[in-house]
Amino acid sequence: MIGVAVTVRVQRGDFDLAAEVAALSAGRHDIGAVVTFCGLCRDEAGTLSALELEHYPGMAEAEITRICNEAVARFDLQAATAVHRYGKILPGENIVLVVTASPHRQAAFDGANFIMDFLKTAAPFWKKEHAADGSAGGWVSAKDEDDSARDRWSE
Amino acid sequence: MIGVAVTVRVQRGDFDLAAEVAALSAGRHDIGAVVTFCGLCRDEAGTLSALELEHYPGMAEAEITRICNEAVARFDLQAATAVHRYGKILPGENIVLVVTASPHRQAAFDGANFIMDFLKTAAPFWKKEHAADGSAGGWVSAKDEDDSARDRWSE
Amino acid sequence: MASVNLVYFAWVRERIGRAEETLELPESVVTAGDLLAYLKTLGEEYEAALEHENVIRVAINQEHVDHGEKIAGAREIALFPPMTGG
Amino acid sequence: MASVNLVYFAWVRERIGRAEETLELPESVVTAGDLLAYLKTLGEEYEAALEHENVIRVAINQEHVDHGEKIAGAREIALFPPMTGG
């Protein structure tokens, strides 16, 4: 795993997909596949005006780094980047970015998929919904299907 | 599937990842996940100087469109884009791009993965290798593992 | 008595009514689970926040732990609901 | 005799020595498989290109077909090796 670059950032502002991919692959001639995942804020058919993302500073970065390192070790990854935003996020805006690089396409797909499944269930972030009609939004509940998605990696 | 945008292009020049993602998601507030796959030319530890990609004009576009439409119908995709290059491609350069959008992350991952598996085995492209030492390169052989990757979708 | 920094997030934070505090814990509080039980004796706000103990996640020094984990040596203990990021 | 446009790609093209041609086919050529067998009678270059018939892929009017497919009505028939794009 010499030369494996794991980049993790937790930030309020947006990220630049192309810049993150370029940073991870620039000058390399040994990468065969780059997979990116962007998670975006949906307006839930117009009922949602914004998401408010709270996080645990310090642990958020540490936990995402642990997840990325595990993905690098488990799959044949040459690099992994994860950027997660916090604060108020509007419909159509980005929430999270994961980028993986590998010599082989399935490893790049699996690595990004694995990182997202663990990021959803283990990275200390919490979403609060703001309703479009001004009524009190609430904290988003954790989904059983997210736990199932995570658990398939230990089957 | 009203409003599902399938974009397919076969071109000699490079593509712009960010522009393709923006074109597919611009102005929409209903997308929850965008997955991109970039396939790149590897230098095979310095032994490869270039790939020459031959394609079947007309059928290449038609076949990739069929594959994308099948992915849209099979998964919960809101949009799919595929761009495949032909001609001489150097190590580190892009060969193929697939972008999928869905309300849900696993569908976006599966859609892109599905499109790549079928694109590898059914889209009429052929790669010829040019060796770095000037020796005669040869046509790349189809891999059994690519057939296996495709066949898992019909299990 | 051991002194520990406690941090709370999301609806745990909202229900307790503060984001962090430093508490002196009695010697009888050995595990993360003991801590949750102890906090519930401190007032209604803690009872409301920690009512369903089994869903409360605990991190010691910014790493996830089970409720059975011993808290000795903890600089910072965080309590929060199941994560919903990504 | 039916006239059909044939197109070849990759090493099939290289071995046959041309990218396309128009041939008049005898009535006995009914399926794609018949076409492969017929072409192999036309010379060494065809024999070399189509030696391992089972790996040769056939497309009629730009759609993949099995070797058993009938070629009646074909405007364009393509012969090529297994694909290696992506």
Short mmCIF file of C-alpha atoms in Angstrom, two decimals:
data_model
loop_
_atom_site.label_atom_id
_atom_site.label_comp_id
_atom_site.label_asym_id
_atom_site.label_seq_id
_atom_site.Cartn_x
_atom_site.Cartn_y
_atom_site.Cartn_z
CA MET A 1 0.00 0.00 0.00
CA ILE A 2 2.96 2.30 -0.45
CA GLY A 3 1.85 5.47 -2.13
CA VAL A 4 -1.81 4.99 -1.32
CA ALA A 5 -3.27 8.44 -0.82
CA VAL A 6 -6.22 8.74 1.52
CA THR A 7 -7.68 12.25 1.59
CA VAL A 8 -10.46 13.12 4.02
CA ARG A 9 -12.05 16.49 4.60
CA VAL A 10 -15.08 17.71 6.52
CA GLN A 11 -16.09 21.18 5.44
CA ARG A 12 -18.96 23.63 5.30
CA GLY A 13 -18.47 24.66 1.67
CA ASP A 14 -19.08 22.75 -1.53
CA PHE A 15 -16.49 20.50 -3.16
CA ASP A 16 -15.24 20.36 -6.74
CA LEU A 17 -15.68 16.90 -8.22
CA ALA A 18 -13.26 17.43 -11.10
CA ALA A 19 -10.58 18.94 -8.86
CA GLU A 20 -10.78 16.01 -6.41
CA VAL A 21 -10.50 13.46 -9.22
CA ALA A 22 -7.60 15.38 -10.77
CA ALA A 23 -5.79 15.62 -7.43
CA LEU A 24 -6.07 11.89 -6.91
CA SER A 25 -5.03 10.83 -10.40
CA ALA A 26 -2.71 13.61 -11.62
CA GLY A 27 0.58 12.40 -13.07
CA ARG A 28 -0.28 8.72 -12.58
CA HIS A 29 -0.30 6.21 -15.41
CA ASP A 30 -1.19 3.14 -13.35
CA ILE A 31 -4.84 3.85 -12.59
CA GLY A 32 -7.38 1.85 -14.59
CA ALA A 33 -10.62 2.97 -12.97
CA VAL A 34 -11.87 5.95 -11.02
CA VAL A 35 -15.30 5.79 -9.41
CA THR A 36 -16.96 8.80 -7.82
CA PHE A 37 -20.06 8.97 -5.67
CA CYS A 38 -21.87 12.23 -4.99
CA GLY A 39 -24.70 12.30 -2.47
CA LEU A 40 -27.07 15.22 -2.98
CA CYS A 41 -29.87 16.84 -1.03
CA ARG A 42 -33.28 15.97 -2.52
CA ASP A 43 -36.25 18.28 -2.14
CA GLU A 44 -38.55 15.32 -1.39
CA ALA A 45 -41.10 16.39 -3.98
CA GLY A 46 -40.95 19.98 -2.83
CA THR A 47 -41.62 19.29 0.88
CA LEU A 48 -38.04 19.92 2.04
CA SER A 49 -36.48 23.38 2.10
CA ALA A 50 -33.08 22.42 3.54
CA LEU A 51 -31.06 19.88 5.49
CA GLU A 52 -29.00 20.92 8.49
CA LEU A 53 -26.03 18.62 9.00
CA GLU A 54 -24.50 18.40 12.44
CA HIS A 55 -21.22 16.58 12.96
CA TYR A 56 -18.72 15.67 15.66
CA PRO A 57 -15.61 17.67 14.77
CA GLY A 58 -12.46 15.63 14.99
CA MET A 59 -14.21 12.27 15.23
CA ALA A 60 -15.91 12.82 11.87
CA GLU A 61 -12.53 13.12 10.12
CA ALA A 62 -11.03 10.29 12.20
CA GLU A 63 -13.88 7.87 11.53
CA ILE A 64 -14.02 8.57 7.79
CA THR A 65 -10.25 8.09 7.62
CA ARG A 66 -10.60 4.71 9.38
CA ILE A 67 -13.29 3.71 6.87
CA CYS A 68 -11.19 4.78 3.87
CA ASN A 69 -8.11 2.98 5.19
CA GLU A 70 -10.15 -0.17 5.63
CA ALA A 71 -11.47 0.11 2.07
CA VAL A 72 -7.93 0.61 0.73
CA ALA A 73 -6.72 -2.47 2.59
CA ARG A 74 -9.71 -4.61 1.65
CA PHE A 75 -9.94 -3.75 -2.03
CA ASP A 76 -7.21 -3.10 -4.51
CA LEU A 77 -7.35 0.68 -4.15
CA GLN A 78 -4.61 3.05 -5.23
CA ALA A 79 -6.26 6.10 -3.68
CA ALA A 80 -9.41 7.15 -1.85
CA THR A 81 -10.88 10.58 -1.18
CA ALA A 82 -13.89 11.44 0.96
CA VAL A 83 -15.31 14.92 1.52
CA HIS A 84 -18.36 15.46 3.72
CA ARG A 85 -20.13 18.77 4.16
CA TYR A 86 -21.87 20.07 7.28
CA GLY A 87 -24.17 22.99 8.01
CA LYS A 88 -27.20 24.02 5.97
CA ILE A 89 -27.53 22.31 2.61
CA LEU A 90 -30.23 23.17 0.07
CA PRO A 91 -32.02 20.80 -2.35
CA GLY A 92 -29.82 20.11 -5.35
CA GLU A 93 -26.63 20.78 -3.40
CA ASN A 94 -23.90 18.26 -2.70
CA ILE A 95 -23.61 16.54 0.68
CA VAL A 96 -20.84 14.00 0.29
CA LEU A 97 -18.21 12.94 -2.22
CA VAL A 98 -16.27 9.68 -2.39
CA VAL A 99 -13.61 8.98 -5.01
CA THR A 100 -11.75 5.69 -5.41
CA ALA A 101 -9.03 4.63 -7.84
CA SER A 102 -7.87 1.12 -8.68
CA PRO A 103 -6.24 -0.78 -11.51
CA HIS A 104 -9.53 -2.70 -11.88
CA ARG A 105 -13.07 -1.48 -12.26
CA GLN A 106 -14.86 -3.75 -9.78
CA ALA A 107 -12.45 -2.85 -6.97
CA ALA A 108 -13.05 0.85 -7.61
CA PHE A 109 -16.84 0.28 -7.56
CA ASP A 110 -16.72 -1.90 -4.45
CA GLY A 111 -14.38 0.47 -2.63
CA ALA A 112 -16.65 3.47 -3.15
CA ASN A 113 -19.75 1.44 -2.30
CA PHE A 114 -18.11 0.11 0.90
CA ILE A 115 -16.99 3.58 1.99
CA MET A 116 -20.50 4.99 1.47
CA ASP A 117 -22.17 2.14 3.40
CA PHE A 118 -19.90 2.65 6.41
CA LEU A 119 -19.93 6.41 6.13
CA LYS A 120 -23.74 6.31 6.36
CA THR A 121 -23.77 4.13 9.48
CA ALA A 122 -20.54 5.00 11.32
CA ALA A 123 -19.44 8.55 10.51
CA PRO A 124 -20.77 10.94 13.20
CA PHE A 125 -23.15 13.12 11.18
CA TRP A 126 -26.82 13.80 11.82
CA LYS A 127 -29.36 15.31 9.47
CA LYS A 128 -32.19 17.59 10.50
CA GLU A 129 -34.90 18.43 7.99
CA HIS A 130 -36.36 21.87 7.47
CA ALA A 131 -39.84 21.61 5.98
CA ALA A 132 -40.80 23.77 3.02
CA ASP A 133 -44.11 24.76 4.64
CA GLY A 134 -42.34 26.19 7.67
CA SER A 135 -43.58 23.46 10.01
CA ALA A 136 -41.09 22.02 12.47
CA GLY A 137 -38.77 19.60 10.73
CA GLY A 138 -37.19 16.78 12.60
CA TRP A 139 -34.10 14.65 12.91
CA VAL A 140 -33.82 12.07 10.15
CA SER A 141 -34.13 8.55 11.54
CA ALA A 142 -31.46 5.96 10.86
CA LYS A 143 -32.69 3.37 8.38
CA ASP A 144 -32.55 -0.38 8.89
CA GLU A 145 -31.71 -0.71 5.20
CA ASP A 146 -28.52 1.26 5.79
CA ASP A 147 -27.48 -1.22 8.48
CA SER A 148 -28.29 -4.08 6.09
CA ALA A 149 -26.22 -2.44 3.36
CA ARG A 150 -23.28 -2.20 5.76
CA ASP A 151 -23.68 -5.74 7.08
CA ARG A 152 -23.48 -7.35 3.63
CA TRP A 153 -19.74 -6.56 3.63
CA SER A 154 -19.18 -8.97 6.54
CA GLU A 155 -21.15 -11.84 5.00
CA MET B 1 -39.47 6.82 -16.84
CA ILE B 2 -40.72 10.12 -18.19
CA GLY B 3 -37.90 12.61 -18.24
CA VAL B 4 -35.16 10.00 -18.11
CA ALA B 5 -32.24 11.39 -20.08
CA VAL B 6 -29.94 8.89 -21.77
CA THR B 7 -26.93 10.54 -23.39
CA VAL B 8 -24.50 8.49 -25.46
CA ARG B 9 -21.52 9.72 -27.42
CA VAL B 10 -18.62 8.02 -29.20
CA GLN B 11 -15.83 10.47 -29.88
CA ARG B 12 -12.13 10.77 -30.58
CA GLY B 13 -11.45 13.60 -28.09
CA ASP B 14 -11.44 13.57 -24.33
CA PHE B 15 -14.53 14.17 -22.21
CA ASP B 16 -15.10 16.54 -19.30
CA LEU B 17 -16.27 14.67 -16.22
CA ALA B 18 -17.61 17.74 -14.43
CA ALA B 19 -19.45 19.01 -17.50
CA GLU B 20 -21.14 15.64 -18.05
CA VAL B 21 -22.25 15.45 -14.41
CA ALA B 22 -23.48 19.05 -14.53
CA ALA B 23 -25.42 18.44 -17.77
CA LEU B 24 -27.15 15.46 -16.24
CA SER B 25 -28.05 17.03 -12.90
CA ALA B 26 -28.38 20.76 -13.65
CA GLY B 27 -31.55 22.34 -12.30
CA ARG B 28 -32.80 19.12 -10.71
CA HIS B 29 -33.62 18.82 -7.03
CA ASP B 30 -34.77 15.19 -7.08
CA ILE B 31 -31.43 13.41 -7.52
CA GLY B 32 -30.00 11.76 -4.43
CA ALA B 33 -26.94 10.06 -5.86
CA VAL B 34 -24.66 10.48 -8.86
CA VAL B 35 -22.09 7.79 -9.60
CA THR B 36 -19.39 8.21 -12.22
CA PHE B 37 -17.01 5.64 -13.64
CA CYS B 38 -13.93 6.64 -15.61
CA GLY B 39 -11.89 3.95 -17.33
CA LEU B 40 -8.31 5.02 -18.03
CA CYS B 41 -5.41 3.71 -20.08
CA ARG B 42 -2.76 2.12 -17.81
CA ASP B 43 0.88 2.00 -18.87
CA GLU B 44 1.20 -1.61 -17.63
CA ALA B 45 4.31 -0.86 -15.58
CA GLY B 46 5.82 1.12 -18.42
CA THR B 47 5.48 -1.58 -21.09
CA LEU B 48 2.61 0.10 -22.95
CA SER B 49 3.04 3.26 -25.00
CA ALA B 50 -0.53 3.60 -26.26
CA LEU B 51 -3.82 1.88 -26.92
CA GLU B 52 -5.49 2.11 -30.32
CA LEU B 53 -9.25 1.79 -30.03
CA GLU B 54 -11.19 0.65 -33.08
CA HIS B 55 -14.97 0.82 -33.10
CA TYR B 56 -17.96 0.08 -35.30
CA PRO B 57 -19.43 3.51 -36.07
CA GLY B 58 -23.19 3.58 -35.70
CA MET B 59 -23.46 0.25 -33.94
CA ALA B 60 -21.24 1.48 -31.08
CA GLU B 61 -23.67 4.31 -30.31
CA ALA B 62 -26.70 2.06 -30.86
CA GLU B 63 -25.42 -0.72 -28.61
CA ILE B 64 -24.39 1.60 -25.76
CA THR B 65 -27.79 3.28 -25.98
CA ARG B 66 -29.48 -0.13 -25.70
CA ILE B 67 -27.35 -0.91 -22.63
CA CYS B 68 -28.11 2.43 -20.98
CA ASN B 69 -31.84 2.10 -21.65
CA GLU B 70 -31.81 -1.37 -20.10
CA ALA B 71 -30.01 -0.02 -17.02
CA VAL B 72 -32.53 2.81 -16.69
CA ALA B 73 -35.42 0.35 -16.88
CA ARG B 74 -33.86 -2.19 -14.54
CA PHE B 75 -32.64 0.16 -11.83
CA ASP B 76 -34.23 3.29 -10.47
CA LEU B 77 -32.23 5.65 -12.67
CA GLN B 78 -33.17 9.24 -13.39
CA ALA B 79 -30.46 9.71 -16.00
CA ALA B 80 -27.55 7.89 -17.60
CA THR B 81 -24.64 9.16 -19.69
CA ALA B 82 -21.99 7.14 -21.49
CA VAL B 83 -19.09 8.52 -23.51
CA HIS B 84 -16.57 6.21 -25.17
CA ARG B 85 -13.45 7.38 -26.95
CA TYR B 86 -11.79 5.80 -29.98
CA GLY B 87 -8.44 6.27 -31.72
CA LYS B 88 -5.05 6.47 -30.06
CA ILE B 89 -5.13 6.84 -26.30
CA LEU B 90 -2.05 7.36 -24.15
CA PRO B 91 -1.37 6.03 -20.63
CA GLY B 92 -3.12 8.20 -18.08
CA GLU B 93 -5.77 9.30 -20.57
CA ASN B 94 -9.48 8.61 -20.31
CA ILE B 95 -11.12 5.83 -22.34
CA VAL B 96 -14.71 5.69 -21.14
CA LEU B 97 -17.09 7.58 -18.88
CA VAL B 98 -20.37 6.41 -17.38
CA VAL B 99 -22.57 8.61 -15.21
CA THR B 100 -25.77 7.50 -13.48
CA ALA B 101 -28.22 9.39 -11.30
CA SER B 102 -30.86 7.99 -8.99
CA PRO B 103 -32.79 8.96 -5.88
CA HIS B 104 -30.94 6.14 -4.08
CA ARG B 105 -27.26 5.34 -3.82
CA GLN B 106 -27.30 1.60 -4.48
CA ALA B 107 -29.29 2.02 -7.69
CA ALA B 108 -26.80 4.60 -8.95
CA PHE B 109 -23.90 2.26 -8.12
CA ASP B 110 -25.59 -0.78 -9.66
CA GLY B 111 -26.64 1.13 -12.77
CA ALA B 112 -23.10 2.32 -13.51
CA ASN B 113 -21.65 -1.11 -12.72
CA PHE B 114 -24.20 -2.82 -15.00
CA ILE B 115 -23.55 -0.41 -17.86
CA MET B 116 -19.79 -0.97 -17.60
CA ASP B 117 -20.13 -4.77 -17.52
CA PHE B 118 -22.24 -4.80 -20.68
CA LEU B 119 -20.25 -2.07 -22.36
CA LYS B 120 -17.12 -4.22 -21.91
CA THR B 121 -18.69 -7.31 -23.42
CA ALA B 122 -21.24 -6.01 -25.93
CA ALA B 123 -20.23 -2.58 -27.22
CA PRO B 124 -18.28 -2.98 -30.50
CA PHE B 125 -14.85 -1.65 -29.52
CA TRP B 126 -11.49 -3.39 -29.84
CA LYS B 127 -8.21 -2.43 -28.23
CA LYS B 128 -4.81 -2.84 -29.83
CA GLU B 129 -1.72 -2.37 -27.70
CA HIS B 130 1.36 -0.47 -28.80
CA ALA B 131 4.40 -1.69 -26.86
CA ALA B 132 6.78 0.84 -25.31
CA ASP B 133 9.82 -1.01 -26.66
CA GLY B 134 8.59 -0.66 -30.23
CA SER B 135 7.89 -4.38 -30.60
CA ALA B 136 4.70 -5.35 -32.33
CA GLY B 137 1.76 -4.96 -30.00
CA GLY B 138 -1.33 -7.03 -30.41
CA TRP B 139 -5.06 -7.07 -30.06
CA VAL B 140 -6.22 -7.31 -26.47
CA SER B 141 -7.97 -10.61 -25.79
CA ALA B 142 -11.44 -10.67 -24.31
CA LYS B 143 -11.38 -11.84 -20.70
CA ASP B 144 -13.50 -14.63 -19.26
CA GLU B 145 -13.82 -12.55 -16.10
CA ASP B 146 -15.60 -9.85 -18.11
CA ASP B 147 -18.15 -12.42 -19.29
CA SER B 148 -18.57 -13.58 -15.69
CA ALA B 149 -19.06 -9.99 -14.52
CA ARG B 150 -21.77 -9.56 -17.15
CA ASP B 151 -23.45 -12.87 -16.40
CA ARG B 152 -23.94 -12.12 -12.69
CA TRP B 153 -26.70 -9.67 -13.68
CA SER B 154 -28.84 -12.52 -15.01
CA GLU B 155 -28.44 -14.75 -11.95
CA MET C 1 -14.27 10.94 41.67
CA ALA C 2 -13.00 11.08 38.08
CA SER C 3 -13.56 14.15 35.93
CA VAL C 4 -14.65 13.61 32.31
CA ASN C 5 -15.66 15.80 29.41
CA LEU C 6 -19.02 14.83 27.97
CA VAL C 7 -20.21 15.94 24.53
CA TYR C 8 -23.68 15.50 23.08
CA PHE C 9 -24.97 15.62 19.53
CA ALA C 10 -28.25 15.92 17.60
CA TRP C 11 -31.38 15.16 19.61
CA VAL C 12 -29.35 13.96 22.59
CA ARG C 13 -27.84 17.45 22.72
CA GLU C 14 -31.20 19.13 22.21
CA ARG C 15 -32.95 17.14 24.92
CA ILE C 16 -30.17 17.52 27.50
CA GLY C 17 -30.07 21.19 26.63
CA ARG C 18 -26.31 21.60 26.28
CA ALA C 19 -23.58 20.55 23.88
CA GLU C 20 -20.93 19.69 26.45
CA GLU C 21 -20.15 19.61 30.12
CA THR C 22 -17.53 18.32 32.54
CA LEU C 23 -18.80 15.99 35.24
CA GLU C 24 -17.27 14.31 38.25
CA LEU C 25 -18.29 10.67 38.09
CA PRO C 26 -18.66 8.42 41.13
CA GLU C 27 -16.34 5.39 41.32
CA SER C 28 -19.33 3.14 40.72
CA VAL C 29 -19.49 4.30 37.08
CA VAL C 30 -17.22 1.80 35.36
CA THR C 31 -18.65 1.21 31.86
CA ALA C 32 -20.32 3.36 29.21
CA GLY C 33 -23.59 1.69 30.17
CA ASP C 34 -23.04 2.67 33.83
CA LEU C 35 -22.54 6.25 32.64
CA LEU C 36 -25.86 6.29 30.81
CA ALA C 37 -27.65 4.91 33.89
CA TYR C 38 -25.93 7.46 36.11
CA LEU C 39 -26.80 10.40 33.86
CA LYS C 40 -30.47 9.42 33.93
CA THR C 41 -30.45 10.06 37.69
CA LEU C 42 -29.38 13.68 37.14
CA GLY C 43 -32.69 15.08 35.96
CA GLU C 44 -35.64 14.96 33.60
CA GLU C 45 -33.66 16.29 30.66
CA TYR C 46 -31.22 13.37 30.87
CA GLU C 47 -34.07 10.92 31.32
CA ALA C 48 -35.73 12.27 28.17
CA ALA C 49 -32.51 12.19 26.17
CA LEU C 50 -31.43 8.71 27.24
CA GLU C 51 -34.85 7.07 27.64
CA HIS C 52 -34.11 4.44 24.99
CA GLU C 53 -30.61 3.56 26.20
CA ASN C 54 -30.07 0.88 23.59
CA VAL C 55 -30.19 3.32 20.68
CA ILE C 56 -27.70 5.74 22.25
CA ARG C 57 -24.26 5.51 20.65
CA VAL C 58 -21.15 6.10 22.75
CA ALA C 59 -17.71 7.21 21.59
CA ILE C 60 -14.68 7.35 23.91
CA ASN C 61 -11.87 9.60 22.76
CA GLN C 62 -13.60 9.82 19.35
CA GLU C 63 -13.91 6.08 18.75
CA HIS C 64 -17.14 4.09 18.78
CA VAL C 65 -17.48 1.73 21.77
CA ASP C 66 -20.07 -0.74 23.04
CA HIS C 67 -22.00 0.06 26.20
CA GLY C 68 -19.92 -2.55 28.00
CA GLU C 69 -16.66 -0.68 27.36
CA LYS C 70 -14.83 0.61 30.43
CA ILE C 71 -14.49 4.38 30.54
CA ALA C 72 -11.35 4.54 32.68
CA GLY C 73 -8.85 6.92 31.10
CA ALA C 74 -11.43 8.61 28.88
CA ARG C 75 -10.68 12.26 28.14
CA GLU C 76 -13.86 12.78 26.16
CA ILE C 77 -17.04 10.73 26.03
CA ALA C 78 -19.64 11.49 23.37
CA LEU C 79 -23.29 10.44 23.41
CA PHE C 80 -25.39 10.66 20.28
CA PRO C 81 -28.19 9.03 18.26
CA PRO C 82 -27.57 6.62 15.35
CA MET C 83 -25.74 8.42 12.56
CA THR C 84 -27.56 9.69 9.48
CA GLY C 85 -24.81 11.23 7.37
CA GLY C 86 -23.81 10.41 3.85
CA MET D 1 -28.02 -14.34 -55.55
CA ALA D 2 -28.47 -11.71 -52.81
CA SER D 3 -26.12 -8.77 -52.48
CA VAL D 4 -24.96 -7.83 -48.98
CA ASN D 5 -22.56 -5.33 -47.49
CA LEU D 6 -19.98 -6.96 -45.24
CA VAL D 7 -17.90 -5.03 -42.72
CA TYR D 8 -14.98 -6.39 -40.71
CA PHE D 9 -13.28 -5.13 -37.57
CA ALA D 10 -10.08 -5.60 -35.56
CA TRP D 11 -8.13 -8.77 -36.40
CA VAL D 12 -10.89 -10.09 -38.62
CA ARG D 13 -10.42 -6.97 -40.75
CA GLU D 14 -6.63 -7.27 -40.64
CA ARG D 15 -6.59 -10.93 -41.64
CA ILE D 16 -9.11 -10.57 -44.44
CA GLY D 17 -7.18 -7.52 -45.59
CA ARG D 18 -10.09 -5.16 -46.10
CA ALA D 19 -12.58 -3.25 -43.98
CA GLU D 20 -15.64 -3.80 -46.13
CA GLU D 21 -16.90 -5.35 -49.32
CA THR D 22 -20.11 -6.14 -51.11
CA LEU D 23 -20.66 -9.79 -52.01
CA GLU D 24 -23.27 -11.71 -53.94
CA LEU D 25 -24.27 -14.66 -51.78
CA PRO D 26 -25.57 -17.98 -53.14
CA GLU D 27 -29.11 -18.99 -52.10
CA SER D 28 -27.63 -21.76 -49.94
CA VAL D 29 -26.35 -19.16 -47.47
CA VAL D 30 -29.31 -18.83 -45.10
CA THR D 31 -27.87 -18.18 -41.64
CA ALA D 32 -24.97 -16.20 -40.23
CA GLY D 33 -23.20 -19.51 -39.67
CA ASP D 34 -23.71 -20.42 -43.33
CA LEU D 35 -22.13 -17.10 -44.25
CA LEU D 36 -19.00 -17.84 -42.19
CA ALA D 37 -18.67 -21.27 -43.81
CA TYR D 38 -19.14 -19.77 -47.26
CA LEU D 39 -16.56 -17.02 -46.72
CA LYS D 40 -13.97 -19.62 -45.69
CA THR D 41 -14.23 -21.09 -49.19
CA LEU D 42 -13.19 -17.77 -50.76
CA GLY D 43 -9.50 -17.91 -49.93
CA GLU D 44 -6.71 -18.25 -47.42
CA GLU D 45 -7.27 -14.81 -45.93
CA TYR D 46 -10.84 -15.71 -45.03
CA GLU D 47 -9.77 -19.08 -43.70
CA ALA D 48 -7.20 -17.38 -41.45
CA ALA D 49 -9.67 -14.77 -40.24
CA LEU D 50 -12.53 -17.16 -39.55
CA GLU D 51 -10.54 -20.24 -38.50
CA HIS D 52 -12.13 -20.33 -35.03
CA GLU D 53 -15.69 -19.77 -36.15
CA ASN D 54 -17.15 -20.02 -32.68
CA VAL D 55 -15.37 -16.88 -31.45
CA ILE D 56 -16.46 -14.75 -34.39
CA ARG D 57 -19.25 -12.34 -33.48
CA VAL D 58 -21.87 -11.40 -36.02
CA ALA D 59 -24.05 -8.30 -36.17
CA ILE D 60 -26.86 -7.85 -38.67
CA ASN D 61 -27.94 -4.25 -39.29
CA GLN D 62 -25.87 -3.25 -36.27
CA GLU D 63 -27.42 -5.68 -33.80
CA HIS D 64 -25.71 -8.72 -32.29
CA VAL D 65 -27.09 -12.05 -33.55
CA ASP D 66 -26.35 -15.73 -32.97
CA HIS D 67 -24.79 -17.78 -35.72
CA GLY D 68 -28.15 -19.45 -36.24
CA GLU D 69 -29.85 -16.17 -37.18
CA LYS D 70 -31.20 -15.92 -40.72
CA ILE D 71 -29.57 -13.21 -42.79
CA ALA D 72 -32.46 -12.58 -45.17
CA GLY D 73 -33.11 -8.86 -45.44
CA ALA D 74 -29.73 -7.86 -44.04
CA ARG D 75 -28.41 -4.57 -45.38
CA GLU D 76 -25.16 -4.83 -43.47
CA ILE D 77 -23.48 -7.80 -41.83
CA ALA D 78 -20.49 -7.24 -39.55
CA LEU D 79 -17.94 -9.84 -38.46
CA PHE D 80 -15.58 -9.16 -35.59
CA PRO D 81 -13.75 -10.67 -32.61
CA PRO D 82 -15.08 -10.56 -29.04
CA MET D 83 -15.28 -6.94 -27.89
CA THR D 84 -12.62 -5.41 -25.65
CA GLY D 85 -13.82 -1.86 -25.09
CA GLY D 86 -14.57 -0.09 -21.84
#
